[in-house]
Every structure is written in C-alpha cells, then in structure tokens.
mmCIF file of N, CA and C in Angstrom:
data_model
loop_
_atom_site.group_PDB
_atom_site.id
_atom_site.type_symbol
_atom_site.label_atom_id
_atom_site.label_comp_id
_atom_site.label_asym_id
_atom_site.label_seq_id
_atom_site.Cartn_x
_atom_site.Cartn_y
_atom_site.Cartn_z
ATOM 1 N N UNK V 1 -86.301 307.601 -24.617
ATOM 2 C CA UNK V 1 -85.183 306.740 -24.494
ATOM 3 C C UNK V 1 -85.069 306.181 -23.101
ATOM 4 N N UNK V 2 -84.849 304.679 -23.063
ATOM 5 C CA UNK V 2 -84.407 304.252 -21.703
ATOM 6 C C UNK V 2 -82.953 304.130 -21.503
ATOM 7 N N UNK V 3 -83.409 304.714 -19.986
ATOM 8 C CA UNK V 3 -81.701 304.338 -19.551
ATOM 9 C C UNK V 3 -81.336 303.324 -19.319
ATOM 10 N N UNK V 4 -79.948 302.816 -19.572
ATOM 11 C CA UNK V 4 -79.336 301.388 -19.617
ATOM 12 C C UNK V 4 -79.505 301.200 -18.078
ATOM 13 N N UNK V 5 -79.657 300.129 -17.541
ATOM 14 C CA UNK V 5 -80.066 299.893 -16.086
ATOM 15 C C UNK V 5 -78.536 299.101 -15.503
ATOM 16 N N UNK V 6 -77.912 299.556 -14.894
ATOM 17 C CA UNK V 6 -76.573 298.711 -14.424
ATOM 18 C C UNK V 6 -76.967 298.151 -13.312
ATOM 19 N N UNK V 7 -76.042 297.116 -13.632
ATOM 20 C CA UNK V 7 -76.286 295.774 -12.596
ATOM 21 C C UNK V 7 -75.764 295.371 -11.662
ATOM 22 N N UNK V 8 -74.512 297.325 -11.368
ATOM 23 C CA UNK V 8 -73.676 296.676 -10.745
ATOM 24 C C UNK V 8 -73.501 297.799 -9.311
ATOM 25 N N UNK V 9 -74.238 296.924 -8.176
ATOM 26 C CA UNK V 9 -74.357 297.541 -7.080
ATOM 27 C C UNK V 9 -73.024 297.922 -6.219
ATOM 28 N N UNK V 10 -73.567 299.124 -5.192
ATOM 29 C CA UNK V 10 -72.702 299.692 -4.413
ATOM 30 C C UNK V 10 -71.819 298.683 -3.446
ATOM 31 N N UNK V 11 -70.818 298.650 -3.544
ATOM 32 C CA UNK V 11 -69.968 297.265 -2.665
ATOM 33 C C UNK V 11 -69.734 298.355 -1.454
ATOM 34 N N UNK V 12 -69.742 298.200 -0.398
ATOM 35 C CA UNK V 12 -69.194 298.744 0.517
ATOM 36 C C UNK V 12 -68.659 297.480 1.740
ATOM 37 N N UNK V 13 -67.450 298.315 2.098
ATOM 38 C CA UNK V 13 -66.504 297.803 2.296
ATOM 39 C C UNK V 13 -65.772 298.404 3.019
ATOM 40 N N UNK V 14 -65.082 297.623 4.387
ATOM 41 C CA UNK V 14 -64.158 298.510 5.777
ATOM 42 C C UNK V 14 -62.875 298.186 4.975
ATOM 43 N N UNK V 15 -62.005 299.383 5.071
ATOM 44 C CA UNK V 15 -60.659 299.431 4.612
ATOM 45 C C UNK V 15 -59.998 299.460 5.940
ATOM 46 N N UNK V 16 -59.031 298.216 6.282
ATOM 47 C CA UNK V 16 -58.840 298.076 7.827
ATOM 48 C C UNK V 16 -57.411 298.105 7.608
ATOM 49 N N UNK V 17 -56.702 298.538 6.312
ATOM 50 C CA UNK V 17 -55.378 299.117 6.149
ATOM 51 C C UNK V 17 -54.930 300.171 7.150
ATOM 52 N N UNK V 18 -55.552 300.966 7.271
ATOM 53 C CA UNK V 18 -55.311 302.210 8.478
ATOM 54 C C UNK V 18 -55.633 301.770 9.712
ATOM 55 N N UNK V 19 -56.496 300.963 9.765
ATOM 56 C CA UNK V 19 -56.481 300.069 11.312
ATOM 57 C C UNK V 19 -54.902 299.184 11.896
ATOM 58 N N UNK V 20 -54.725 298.659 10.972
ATOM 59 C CA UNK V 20 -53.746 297.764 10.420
ATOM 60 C C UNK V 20 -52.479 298.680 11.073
ATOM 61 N N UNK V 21 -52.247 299.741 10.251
ATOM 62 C CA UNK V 21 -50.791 300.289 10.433
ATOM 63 C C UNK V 21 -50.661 301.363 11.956
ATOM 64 N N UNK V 22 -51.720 301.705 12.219
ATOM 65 C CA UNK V 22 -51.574 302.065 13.717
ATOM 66 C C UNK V 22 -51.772 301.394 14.582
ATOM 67 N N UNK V 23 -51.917 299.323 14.703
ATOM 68 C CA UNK V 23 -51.982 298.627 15.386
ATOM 69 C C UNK V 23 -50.529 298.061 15.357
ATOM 70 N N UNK V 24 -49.710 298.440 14.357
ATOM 71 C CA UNK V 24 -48.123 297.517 13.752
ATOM 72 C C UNK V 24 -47.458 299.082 14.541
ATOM 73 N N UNK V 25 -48.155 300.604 14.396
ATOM 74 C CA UNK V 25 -47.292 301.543 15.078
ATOM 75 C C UNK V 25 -46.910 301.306 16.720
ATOM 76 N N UNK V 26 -48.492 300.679 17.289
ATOM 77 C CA UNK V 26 -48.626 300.535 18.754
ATOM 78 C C UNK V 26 -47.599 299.749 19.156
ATOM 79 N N UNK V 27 -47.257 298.637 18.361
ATOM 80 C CA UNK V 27 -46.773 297.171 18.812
ATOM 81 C C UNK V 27 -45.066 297.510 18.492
ATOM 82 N N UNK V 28 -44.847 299.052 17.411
ATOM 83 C CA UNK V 28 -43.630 298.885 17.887
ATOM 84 C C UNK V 28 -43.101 300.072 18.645
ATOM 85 N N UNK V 29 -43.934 300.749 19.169
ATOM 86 C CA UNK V 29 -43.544 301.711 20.624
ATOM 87 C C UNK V 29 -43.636 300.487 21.649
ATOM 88 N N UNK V 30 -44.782 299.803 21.759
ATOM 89 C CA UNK V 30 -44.509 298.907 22.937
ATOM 90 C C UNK V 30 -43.338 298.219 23.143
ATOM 91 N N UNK V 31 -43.232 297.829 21.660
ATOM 92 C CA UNK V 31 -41.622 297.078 21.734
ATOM 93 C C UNK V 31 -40.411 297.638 22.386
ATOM 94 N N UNK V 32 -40.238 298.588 21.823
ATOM 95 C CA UNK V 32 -39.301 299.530 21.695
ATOM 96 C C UNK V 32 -39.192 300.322 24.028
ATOM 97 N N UNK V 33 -40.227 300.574 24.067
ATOM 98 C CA UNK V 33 -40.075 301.382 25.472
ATOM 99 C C UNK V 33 -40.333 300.323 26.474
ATOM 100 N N UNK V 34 -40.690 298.437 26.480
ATOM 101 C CA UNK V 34 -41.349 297.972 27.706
ATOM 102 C C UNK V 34 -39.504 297.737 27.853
ATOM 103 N N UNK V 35 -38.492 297.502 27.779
ATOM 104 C CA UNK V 35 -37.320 297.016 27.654
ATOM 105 C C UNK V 35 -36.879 298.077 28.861
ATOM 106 N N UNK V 36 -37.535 299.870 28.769
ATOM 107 C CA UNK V 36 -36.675 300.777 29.187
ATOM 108 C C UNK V 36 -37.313 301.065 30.864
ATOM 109 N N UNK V 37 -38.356 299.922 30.861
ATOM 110 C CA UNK V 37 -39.511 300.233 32.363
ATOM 111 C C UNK V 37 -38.573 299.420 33.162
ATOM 112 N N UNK V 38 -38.416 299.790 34.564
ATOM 113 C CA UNK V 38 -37.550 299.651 35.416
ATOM 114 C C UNK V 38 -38.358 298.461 35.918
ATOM 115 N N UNK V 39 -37.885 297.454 36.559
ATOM 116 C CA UNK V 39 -38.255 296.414 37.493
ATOM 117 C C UNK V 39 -38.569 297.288 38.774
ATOM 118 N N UNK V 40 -39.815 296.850 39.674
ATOM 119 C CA UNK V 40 -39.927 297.304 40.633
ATOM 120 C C UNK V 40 -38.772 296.462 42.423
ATOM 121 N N UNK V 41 -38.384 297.692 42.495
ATOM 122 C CA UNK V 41 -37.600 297.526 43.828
ATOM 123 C C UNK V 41 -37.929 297.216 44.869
ATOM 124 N N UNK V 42 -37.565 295.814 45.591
ATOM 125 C CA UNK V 42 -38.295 295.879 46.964
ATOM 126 C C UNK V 42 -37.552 295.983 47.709
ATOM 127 N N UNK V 43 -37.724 296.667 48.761
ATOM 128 C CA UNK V 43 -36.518 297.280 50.078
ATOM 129 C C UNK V 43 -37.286 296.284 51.309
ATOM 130 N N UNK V 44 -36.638 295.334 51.175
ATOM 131 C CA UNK V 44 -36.810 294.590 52.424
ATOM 132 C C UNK V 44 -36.654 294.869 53.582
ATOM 133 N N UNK V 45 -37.748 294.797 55.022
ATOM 134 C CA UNK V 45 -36.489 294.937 56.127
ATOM 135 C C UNK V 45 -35.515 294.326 56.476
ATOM 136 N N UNK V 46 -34.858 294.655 57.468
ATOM 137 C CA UNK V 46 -33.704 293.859 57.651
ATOM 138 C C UNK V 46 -34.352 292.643 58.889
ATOM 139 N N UNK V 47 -33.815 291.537 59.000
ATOM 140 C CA UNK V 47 -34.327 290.361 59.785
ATOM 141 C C UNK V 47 -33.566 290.825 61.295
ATOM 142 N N UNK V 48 -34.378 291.054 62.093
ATOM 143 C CA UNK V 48 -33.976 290.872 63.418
ATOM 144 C C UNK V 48 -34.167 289.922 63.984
ATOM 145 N N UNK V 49 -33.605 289.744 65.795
ATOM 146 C CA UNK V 49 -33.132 288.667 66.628
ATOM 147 C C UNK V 49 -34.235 288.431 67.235
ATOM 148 N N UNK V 50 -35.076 287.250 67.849
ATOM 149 C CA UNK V 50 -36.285 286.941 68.532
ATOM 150 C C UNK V 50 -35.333 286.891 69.657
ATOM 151 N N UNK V 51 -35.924 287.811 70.569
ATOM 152 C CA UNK V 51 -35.723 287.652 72.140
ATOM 153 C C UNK V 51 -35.737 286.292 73.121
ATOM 154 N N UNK V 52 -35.276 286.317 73.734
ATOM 155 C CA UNK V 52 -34.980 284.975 74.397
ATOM 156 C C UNK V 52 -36.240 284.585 74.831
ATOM 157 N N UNK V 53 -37.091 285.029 75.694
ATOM 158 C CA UNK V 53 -38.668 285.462 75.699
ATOM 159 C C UNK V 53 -39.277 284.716 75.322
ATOM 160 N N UNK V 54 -39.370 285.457 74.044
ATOM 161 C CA UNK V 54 -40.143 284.992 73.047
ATOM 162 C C UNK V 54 -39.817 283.700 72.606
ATOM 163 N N UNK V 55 -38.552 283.244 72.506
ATOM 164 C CA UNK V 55 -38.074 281.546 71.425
ATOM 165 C C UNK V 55 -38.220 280.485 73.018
ATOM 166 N N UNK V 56 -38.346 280.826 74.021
ATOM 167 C CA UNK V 56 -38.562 279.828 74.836
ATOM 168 C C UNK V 56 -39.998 279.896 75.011
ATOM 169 N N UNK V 57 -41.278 280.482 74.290
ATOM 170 C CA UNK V 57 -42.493 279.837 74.271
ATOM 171 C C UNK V 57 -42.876 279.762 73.291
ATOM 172 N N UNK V 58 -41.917 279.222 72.429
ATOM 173 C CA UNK V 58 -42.134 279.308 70.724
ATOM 174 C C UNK V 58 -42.236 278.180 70.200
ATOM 175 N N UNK V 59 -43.075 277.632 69.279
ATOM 176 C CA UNK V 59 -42.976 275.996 68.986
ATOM 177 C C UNK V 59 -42.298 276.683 67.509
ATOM 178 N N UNK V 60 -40.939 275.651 66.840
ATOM 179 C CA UNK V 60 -41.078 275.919 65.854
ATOM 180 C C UNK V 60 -40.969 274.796 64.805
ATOM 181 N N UNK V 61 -41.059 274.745 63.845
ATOM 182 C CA UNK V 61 -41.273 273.766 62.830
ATOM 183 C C UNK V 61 -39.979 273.820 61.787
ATOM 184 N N UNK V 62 -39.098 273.016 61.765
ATOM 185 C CA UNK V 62 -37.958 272.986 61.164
ATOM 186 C C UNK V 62 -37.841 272.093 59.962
ATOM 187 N N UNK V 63 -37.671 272.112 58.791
ATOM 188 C CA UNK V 63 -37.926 271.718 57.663
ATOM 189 C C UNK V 63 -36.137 271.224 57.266
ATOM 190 N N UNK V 64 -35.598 270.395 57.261
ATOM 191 C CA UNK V 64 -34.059 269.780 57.266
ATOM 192 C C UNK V 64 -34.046 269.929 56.273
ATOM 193 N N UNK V 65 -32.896 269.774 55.277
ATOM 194 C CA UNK V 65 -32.769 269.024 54.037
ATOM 195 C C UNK V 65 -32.776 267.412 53.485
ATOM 196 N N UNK V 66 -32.763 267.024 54.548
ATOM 197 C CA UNK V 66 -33.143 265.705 54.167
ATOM 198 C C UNK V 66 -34.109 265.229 54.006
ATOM 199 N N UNK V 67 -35.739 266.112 54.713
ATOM 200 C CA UNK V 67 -36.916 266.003 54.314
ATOM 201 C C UNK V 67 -37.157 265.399 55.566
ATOM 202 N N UNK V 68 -38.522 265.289 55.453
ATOM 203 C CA UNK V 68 -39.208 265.559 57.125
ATOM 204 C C UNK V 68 -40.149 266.580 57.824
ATOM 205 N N UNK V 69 -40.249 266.524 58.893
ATOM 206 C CA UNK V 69 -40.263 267.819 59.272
ATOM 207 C C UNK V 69 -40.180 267.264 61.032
ATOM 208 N N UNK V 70 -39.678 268.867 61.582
ATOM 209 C CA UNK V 70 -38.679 268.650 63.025
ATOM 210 C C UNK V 70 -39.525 269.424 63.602
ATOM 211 N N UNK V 71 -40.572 269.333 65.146
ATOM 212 C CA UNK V 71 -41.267 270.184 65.486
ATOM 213 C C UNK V 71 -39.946 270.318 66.887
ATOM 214 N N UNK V 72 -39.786 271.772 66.958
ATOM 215 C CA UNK V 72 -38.464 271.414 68.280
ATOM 216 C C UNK V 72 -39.639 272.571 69.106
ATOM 217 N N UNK V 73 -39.965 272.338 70.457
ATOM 218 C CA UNK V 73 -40.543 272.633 71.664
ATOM 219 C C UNK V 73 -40.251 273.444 72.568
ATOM 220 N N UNK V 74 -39.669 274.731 72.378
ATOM 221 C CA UNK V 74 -39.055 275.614 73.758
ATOM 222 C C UNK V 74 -39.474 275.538 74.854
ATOM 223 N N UNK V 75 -41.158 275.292 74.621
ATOM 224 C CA UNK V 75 -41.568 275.084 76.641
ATOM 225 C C UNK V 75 -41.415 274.057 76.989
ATOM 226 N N UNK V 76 -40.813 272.771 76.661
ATOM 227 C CA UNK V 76 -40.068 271.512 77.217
ATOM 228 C C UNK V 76 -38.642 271.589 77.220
ATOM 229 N N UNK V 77 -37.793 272.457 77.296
ATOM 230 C CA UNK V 77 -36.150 272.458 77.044
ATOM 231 C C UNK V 77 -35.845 272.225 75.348
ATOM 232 N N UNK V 78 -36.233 272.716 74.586
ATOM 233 C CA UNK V 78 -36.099 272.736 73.219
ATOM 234 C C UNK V 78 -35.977 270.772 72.690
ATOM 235 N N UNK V 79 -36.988 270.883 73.074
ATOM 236 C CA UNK V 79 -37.180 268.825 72.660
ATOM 237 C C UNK V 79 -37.318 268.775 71.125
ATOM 238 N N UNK V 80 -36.958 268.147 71.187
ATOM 239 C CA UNK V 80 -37.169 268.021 69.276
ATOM 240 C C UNK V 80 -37.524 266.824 68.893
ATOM 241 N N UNK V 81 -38.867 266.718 68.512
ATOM 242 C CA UNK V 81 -39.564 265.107 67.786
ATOM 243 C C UNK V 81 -39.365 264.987 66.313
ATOM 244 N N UNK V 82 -39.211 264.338 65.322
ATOM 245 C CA UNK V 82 -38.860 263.980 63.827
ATOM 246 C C UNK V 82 -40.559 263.612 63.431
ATOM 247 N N UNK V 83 -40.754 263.786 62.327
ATOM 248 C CA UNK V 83 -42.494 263.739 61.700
ATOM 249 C C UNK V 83 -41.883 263.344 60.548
ATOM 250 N N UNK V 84 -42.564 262.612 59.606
ATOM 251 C CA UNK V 84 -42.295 262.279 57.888
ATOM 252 C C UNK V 84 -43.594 262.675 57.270
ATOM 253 N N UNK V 85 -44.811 263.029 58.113
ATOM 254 C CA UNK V 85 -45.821 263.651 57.465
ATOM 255 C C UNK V 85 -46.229 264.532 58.291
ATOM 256 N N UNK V 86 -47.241 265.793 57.297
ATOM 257 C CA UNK V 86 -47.729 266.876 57.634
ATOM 258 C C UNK V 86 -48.923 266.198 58.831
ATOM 259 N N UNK V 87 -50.047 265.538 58.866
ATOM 260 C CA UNK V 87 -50.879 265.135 59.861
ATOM 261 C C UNK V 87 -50.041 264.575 61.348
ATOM 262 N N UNK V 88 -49.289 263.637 61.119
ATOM 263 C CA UNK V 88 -48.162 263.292 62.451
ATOM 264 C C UNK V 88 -47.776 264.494 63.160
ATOM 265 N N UNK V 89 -47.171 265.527 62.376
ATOM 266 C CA UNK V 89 -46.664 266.941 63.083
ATOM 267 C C UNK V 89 -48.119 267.223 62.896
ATOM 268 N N UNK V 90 -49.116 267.418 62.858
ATOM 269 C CA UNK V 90 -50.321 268.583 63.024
ATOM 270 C C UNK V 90 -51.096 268.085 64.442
ATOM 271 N N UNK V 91 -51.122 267.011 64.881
ATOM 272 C CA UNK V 91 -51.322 265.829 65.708
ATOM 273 C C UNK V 91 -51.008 266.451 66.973
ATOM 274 N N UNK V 92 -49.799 266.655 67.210
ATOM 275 C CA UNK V 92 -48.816 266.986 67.835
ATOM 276 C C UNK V 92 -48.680 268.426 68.505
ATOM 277 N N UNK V 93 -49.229 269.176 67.113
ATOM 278 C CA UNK V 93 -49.206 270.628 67.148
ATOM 279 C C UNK V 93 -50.500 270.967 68.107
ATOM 280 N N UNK V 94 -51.161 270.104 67.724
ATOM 281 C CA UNK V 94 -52.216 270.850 68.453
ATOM 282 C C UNK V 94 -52.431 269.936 69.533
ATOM 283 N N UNK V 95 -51.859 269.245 70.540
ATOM 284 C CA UNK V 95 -51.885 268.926 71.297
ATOM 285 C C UNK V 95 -50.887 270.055 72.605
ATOM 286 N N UNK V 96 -49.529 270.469 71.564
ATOM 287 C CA UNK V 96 -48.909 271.657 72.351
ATOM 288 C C UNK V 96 -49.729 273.062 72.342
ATOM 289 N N UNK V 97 -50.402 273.136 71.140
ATOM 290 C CA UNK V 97 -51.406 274.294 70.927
ATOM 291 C C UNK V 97 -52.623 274.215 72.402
ATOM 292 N N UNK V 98 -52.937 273.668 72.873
ATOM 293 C CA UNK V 98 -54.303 273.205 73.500
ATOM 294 C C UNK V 98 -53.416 273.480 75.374
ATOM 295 N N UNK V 99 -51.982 273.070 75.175
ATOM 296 C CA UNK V 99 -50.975 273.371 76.439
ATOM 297 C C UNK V 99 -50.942 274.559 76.528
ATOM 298 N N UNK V 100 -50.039 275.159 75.775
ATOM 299 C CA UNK V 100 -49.651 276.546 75.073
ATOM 300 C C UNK V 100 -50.556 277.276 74.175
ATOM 301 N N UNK V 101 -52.001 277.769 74.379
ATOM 302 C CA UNK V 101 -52.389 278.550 73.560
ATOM 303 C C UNK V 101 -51.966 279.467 72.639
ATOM 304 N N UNK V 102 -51.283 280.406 73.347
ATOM 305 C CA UNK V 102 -50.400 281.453 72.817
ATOM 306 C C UNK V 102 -49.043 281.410 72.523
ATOM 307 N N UNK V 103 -48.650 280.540 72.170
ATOM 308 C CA UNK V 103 -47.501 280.240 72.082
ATOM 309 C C UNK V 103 -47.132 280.602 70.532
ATOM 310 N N UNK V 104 -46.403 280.995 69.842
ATOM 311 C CA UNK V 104 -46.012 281.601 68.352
ATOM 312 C C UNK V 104 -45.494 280.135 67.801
ATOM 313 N N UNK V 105 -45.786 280.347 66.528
ATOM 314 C CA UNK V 105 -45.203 278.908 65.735
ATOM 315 C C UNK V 105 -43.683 279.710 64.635
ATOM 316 N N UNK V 106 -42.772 279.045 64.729
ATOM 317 C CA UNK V 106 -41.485 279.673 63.666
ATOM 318 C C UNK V 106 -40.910 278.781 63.157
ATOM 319 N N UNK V 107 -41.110 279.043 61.654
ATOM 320 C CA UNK V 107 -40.922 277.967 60.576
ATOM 321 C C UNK V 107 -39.413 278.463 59.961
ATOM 322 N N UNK V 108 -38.645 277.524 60.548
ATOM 323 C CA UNK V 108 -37.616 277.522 59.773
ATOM 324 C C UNK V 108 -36.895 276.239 58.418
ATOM 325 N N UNK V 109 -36.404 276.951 57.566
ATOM 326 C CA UNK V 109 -36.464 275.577 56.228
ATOM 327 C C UNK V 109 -34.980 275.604 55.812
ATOM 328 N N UNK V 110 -34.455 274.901 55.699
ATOM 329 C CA UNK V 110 -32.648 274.768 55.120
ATOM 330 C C UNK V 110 -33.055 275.801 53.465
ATOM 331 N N UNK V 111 -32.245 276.093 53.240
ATOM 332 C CA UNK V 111 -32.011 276.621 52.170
ATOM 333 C C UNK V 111 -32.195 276.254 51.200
ATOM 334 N N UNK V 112 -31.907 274.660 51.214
ATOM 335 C CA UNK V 112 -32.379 274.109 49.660
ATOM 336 C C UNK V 112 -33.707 273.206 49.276
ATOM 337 N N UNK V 113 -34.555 273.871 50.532
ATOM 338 C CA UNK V 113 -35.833 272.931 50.330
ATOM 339 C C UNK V 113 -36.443 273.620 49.393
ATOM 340 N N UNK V 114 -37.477 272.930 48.550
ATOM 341 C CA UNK V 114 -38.283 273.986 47.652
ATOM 342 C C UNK V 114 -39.437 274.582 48.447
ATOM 343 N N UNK V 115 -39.525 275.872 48.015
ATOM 344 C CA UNK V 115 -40.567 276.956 48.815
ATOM 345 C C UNK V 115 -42.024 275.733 49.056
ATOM 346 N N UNK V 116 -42.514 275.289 48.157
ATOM 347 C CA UNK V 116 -43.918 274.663 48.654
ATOM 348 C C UNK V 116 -43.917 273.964 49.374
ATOM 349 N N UNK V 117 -42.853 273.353 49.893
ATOM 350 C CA UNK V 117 -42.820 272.699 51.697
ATOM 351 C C UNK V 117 -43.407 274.208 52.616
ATOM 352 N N UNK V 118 -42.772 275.275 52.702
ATOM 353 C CA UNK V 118 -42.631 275.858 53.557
ATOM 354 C C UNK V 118 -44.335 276.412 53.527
ATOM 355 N N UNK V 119 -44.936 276.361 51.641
ATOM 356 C CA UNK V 119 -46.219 276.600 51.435
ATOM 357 C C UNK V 119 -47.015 275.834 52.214
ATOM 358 N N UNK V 120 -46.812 274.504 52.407
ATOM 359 C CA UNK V 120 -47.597 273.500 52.327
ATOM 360 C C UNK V 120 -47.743 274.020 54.134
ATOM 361 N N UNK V 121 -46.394 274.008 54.923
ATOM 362 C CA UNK V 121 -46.902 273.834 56.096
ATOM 363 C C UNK V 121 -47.778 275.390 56.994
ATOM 364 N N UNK V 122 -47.327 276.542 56.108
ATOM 365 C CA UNK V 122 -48.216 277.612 56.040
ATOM 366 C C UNK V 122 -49.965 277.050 55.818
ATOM 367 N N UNK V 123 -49.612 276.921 54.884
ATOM 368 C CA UNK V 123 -51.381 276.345 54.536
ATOM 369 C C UNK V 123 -52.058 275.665 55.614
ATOM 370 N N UNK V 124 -51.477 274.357 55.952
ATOM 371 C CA UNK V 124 -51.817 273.879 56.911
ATOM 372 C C UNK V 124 -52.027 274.462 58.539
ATOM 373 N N UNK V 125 -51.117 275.726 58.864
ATOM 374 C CA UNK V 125 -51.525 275.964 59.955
ATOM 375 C C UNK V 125 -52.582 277.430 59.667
ATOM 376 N N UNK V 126 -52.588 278.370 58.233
ATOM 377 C CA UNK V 126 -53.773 278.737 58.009
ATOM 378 C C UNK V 126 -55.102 277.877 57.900
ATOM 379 N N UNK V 127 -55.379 276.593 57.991
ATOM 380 C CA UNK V 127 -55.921 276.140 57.595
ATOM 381 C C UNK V 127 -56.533 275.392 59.362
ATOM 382 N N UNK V 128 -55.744 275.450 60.069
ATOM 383 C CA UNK V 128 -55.640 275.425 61.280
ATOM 384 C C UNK V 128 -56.287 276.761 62.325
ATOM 385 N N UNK V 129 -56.304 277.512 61.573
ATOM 386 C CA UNK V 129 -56.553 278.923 62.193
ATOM 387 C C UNK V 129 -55.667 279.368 63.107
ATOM 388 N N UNK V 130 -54.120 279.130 62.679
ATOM 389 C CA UNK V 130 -52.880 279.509 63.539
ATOM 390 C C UNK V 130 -52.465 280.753 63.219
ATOM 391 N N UNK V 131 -52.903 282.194 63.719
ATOM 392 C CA UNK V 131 -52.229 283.436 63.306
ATOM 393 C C UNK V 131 -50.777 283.939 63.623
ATOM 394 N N UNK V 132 -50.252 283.577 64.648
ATOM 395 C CA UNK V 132 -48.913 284.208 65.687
ATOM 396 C C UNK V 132 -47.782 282.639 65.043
ATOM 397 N N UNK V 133 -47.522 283.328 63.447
ATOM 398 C CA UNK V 133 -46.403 282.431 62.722
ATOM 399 C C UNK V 133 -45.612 283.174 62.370
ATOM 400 N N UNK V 134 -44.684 283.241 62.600
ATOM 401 C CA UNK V 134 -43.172 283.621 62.104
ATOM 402 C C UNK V 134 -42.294 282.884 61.093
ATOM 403 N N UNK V 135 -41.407 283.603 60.413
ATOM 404 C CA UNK V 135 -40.190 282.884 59.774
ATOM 405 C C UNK V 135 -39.084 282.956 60.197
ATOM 406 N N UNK V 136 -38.218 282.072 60.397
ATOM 407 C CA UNK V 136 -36.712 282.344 60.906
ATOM 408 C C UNK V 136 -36.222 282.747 59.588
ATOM 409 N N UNK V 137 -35.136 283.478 60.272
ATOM 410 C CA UNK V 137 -34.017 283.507 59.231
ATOM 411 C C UNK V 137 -33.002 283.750 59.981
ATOM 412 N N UNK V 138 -32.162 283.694 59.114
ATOM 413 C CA UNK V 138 -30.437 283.833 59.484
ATOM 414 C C UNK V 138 -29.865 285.312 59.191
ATOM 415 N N UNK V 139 -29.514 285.831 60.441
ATOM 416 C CA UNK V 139 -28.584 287.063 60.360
ATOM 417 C C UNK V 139 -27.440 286.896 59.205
ATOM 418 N N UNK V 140 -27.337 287.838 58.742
ATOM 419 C CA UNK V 140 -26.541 288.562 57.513
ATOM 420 C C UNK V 140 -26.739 287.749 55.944
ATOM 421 N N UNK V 141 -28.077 287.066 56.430
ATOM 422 C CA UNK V 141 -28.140 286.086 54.787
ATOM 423 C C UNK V 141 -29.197 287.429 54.197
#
C-alpha cells in the first residue's frame, strides 16, 4: 500500500504577538515614569562687579534695542562710536585690538534683543581669535 503523499508543507512562521505586547508594556512604563524625572537644576553663579581696573581697559560692545551695535572704548574716556554692521564694528575692533592687545572685550545686549545678535557677535570675535570676552550683566537681574 502507498501512502497518500500530502501536499501540504511546513509553514513556519514568527509569532511577533509577544514581541508586540512587551513593546506596548515598554511604551507604557515609559509613559507613565518620564512625567515623574525631575528637570535638571542649574545653580548659577551669582554675577559680580568688574573692577574699575579692569572696565577702563575694556572695549565693550553694546547691542541697544533699537539695533545696531555701540562699540564704547574705556582707554579713550569711554567714547562711544554707533556701527549698523558687524564688519564696520570688526574694522574698528581690531584697529583698538592692535592698540590694546590685551584689552578684554564685554558684550552687553538690552534685554529684548534676540540671543543670535549676541551669537552672531560671539562668533565673530571667536572667529577673530578673541579669547578675554566677557558678558555684562546687571546686578540683582
């Protein structure tokens, strides 16, 4: 006697149901505990006073709100020239730079300028190879 010959081969096959429900378990612990992770704290220092010293050989770069930019001069009696572009003030800068080697640069910006001014003129004096830059700020802000 022959045996009936079946025609009907082994299917194999990933059952990704159990993959499935411990990828839907992951997603709702993640849910559930990223809510309870604390924001990280930054403890700023507090802004101290530049010595008299120091701000009378200080060039600094003043950013108005009206737009511009104000290079004011401590080793000339605090002179203050007006710029409407970054090259006009860079011009300038390094003509007091080349006087004053060592002289510190301090960028101060009104409050309501947007940060990428203050980027832009960072960049530019990294870009300058100006290391001895400071930020002003205002006591008790």
């Amino acid at each position: 006697m022959r045996k009936a010959r079946s025609n009907s081969r082994l299917q194999s096959q990933i059952n990704v149901v159990p993959y499935l429900d411990v990828m839907l378990v992951l997603l709702v612990i993640f849910m559930v505990t990223a809510p309870l992770i604390n924001q990280a704290v930054i403890d700023l220092p507090p802004a101290g006073d530049v010595s008299a010293t120091q701000r009378q050989e200080a060039l600094e770069i003043q950013l108005p709100a009206d737009g511009g930019y104000l290079l004011k001069d401590y080793n000339f009696g605090a002179e203050e020239i007006s710029f409407n572009t970054l090259p006009d003030l860079l011009q300038l800068l390094r003509e007091r730079r080349q006087t004053f080697p060592g002289a510190p640069i301090l960028i101060s910006a009104d409050r309501t300028i947007a940060y990428e001014k203050v980027v832009e003129v960072l960049a530019l004096l990294h870009r300058e190879d100006i290391k001895n830059v400071g930020l002003v700020t205002r006591i008790g802000e």
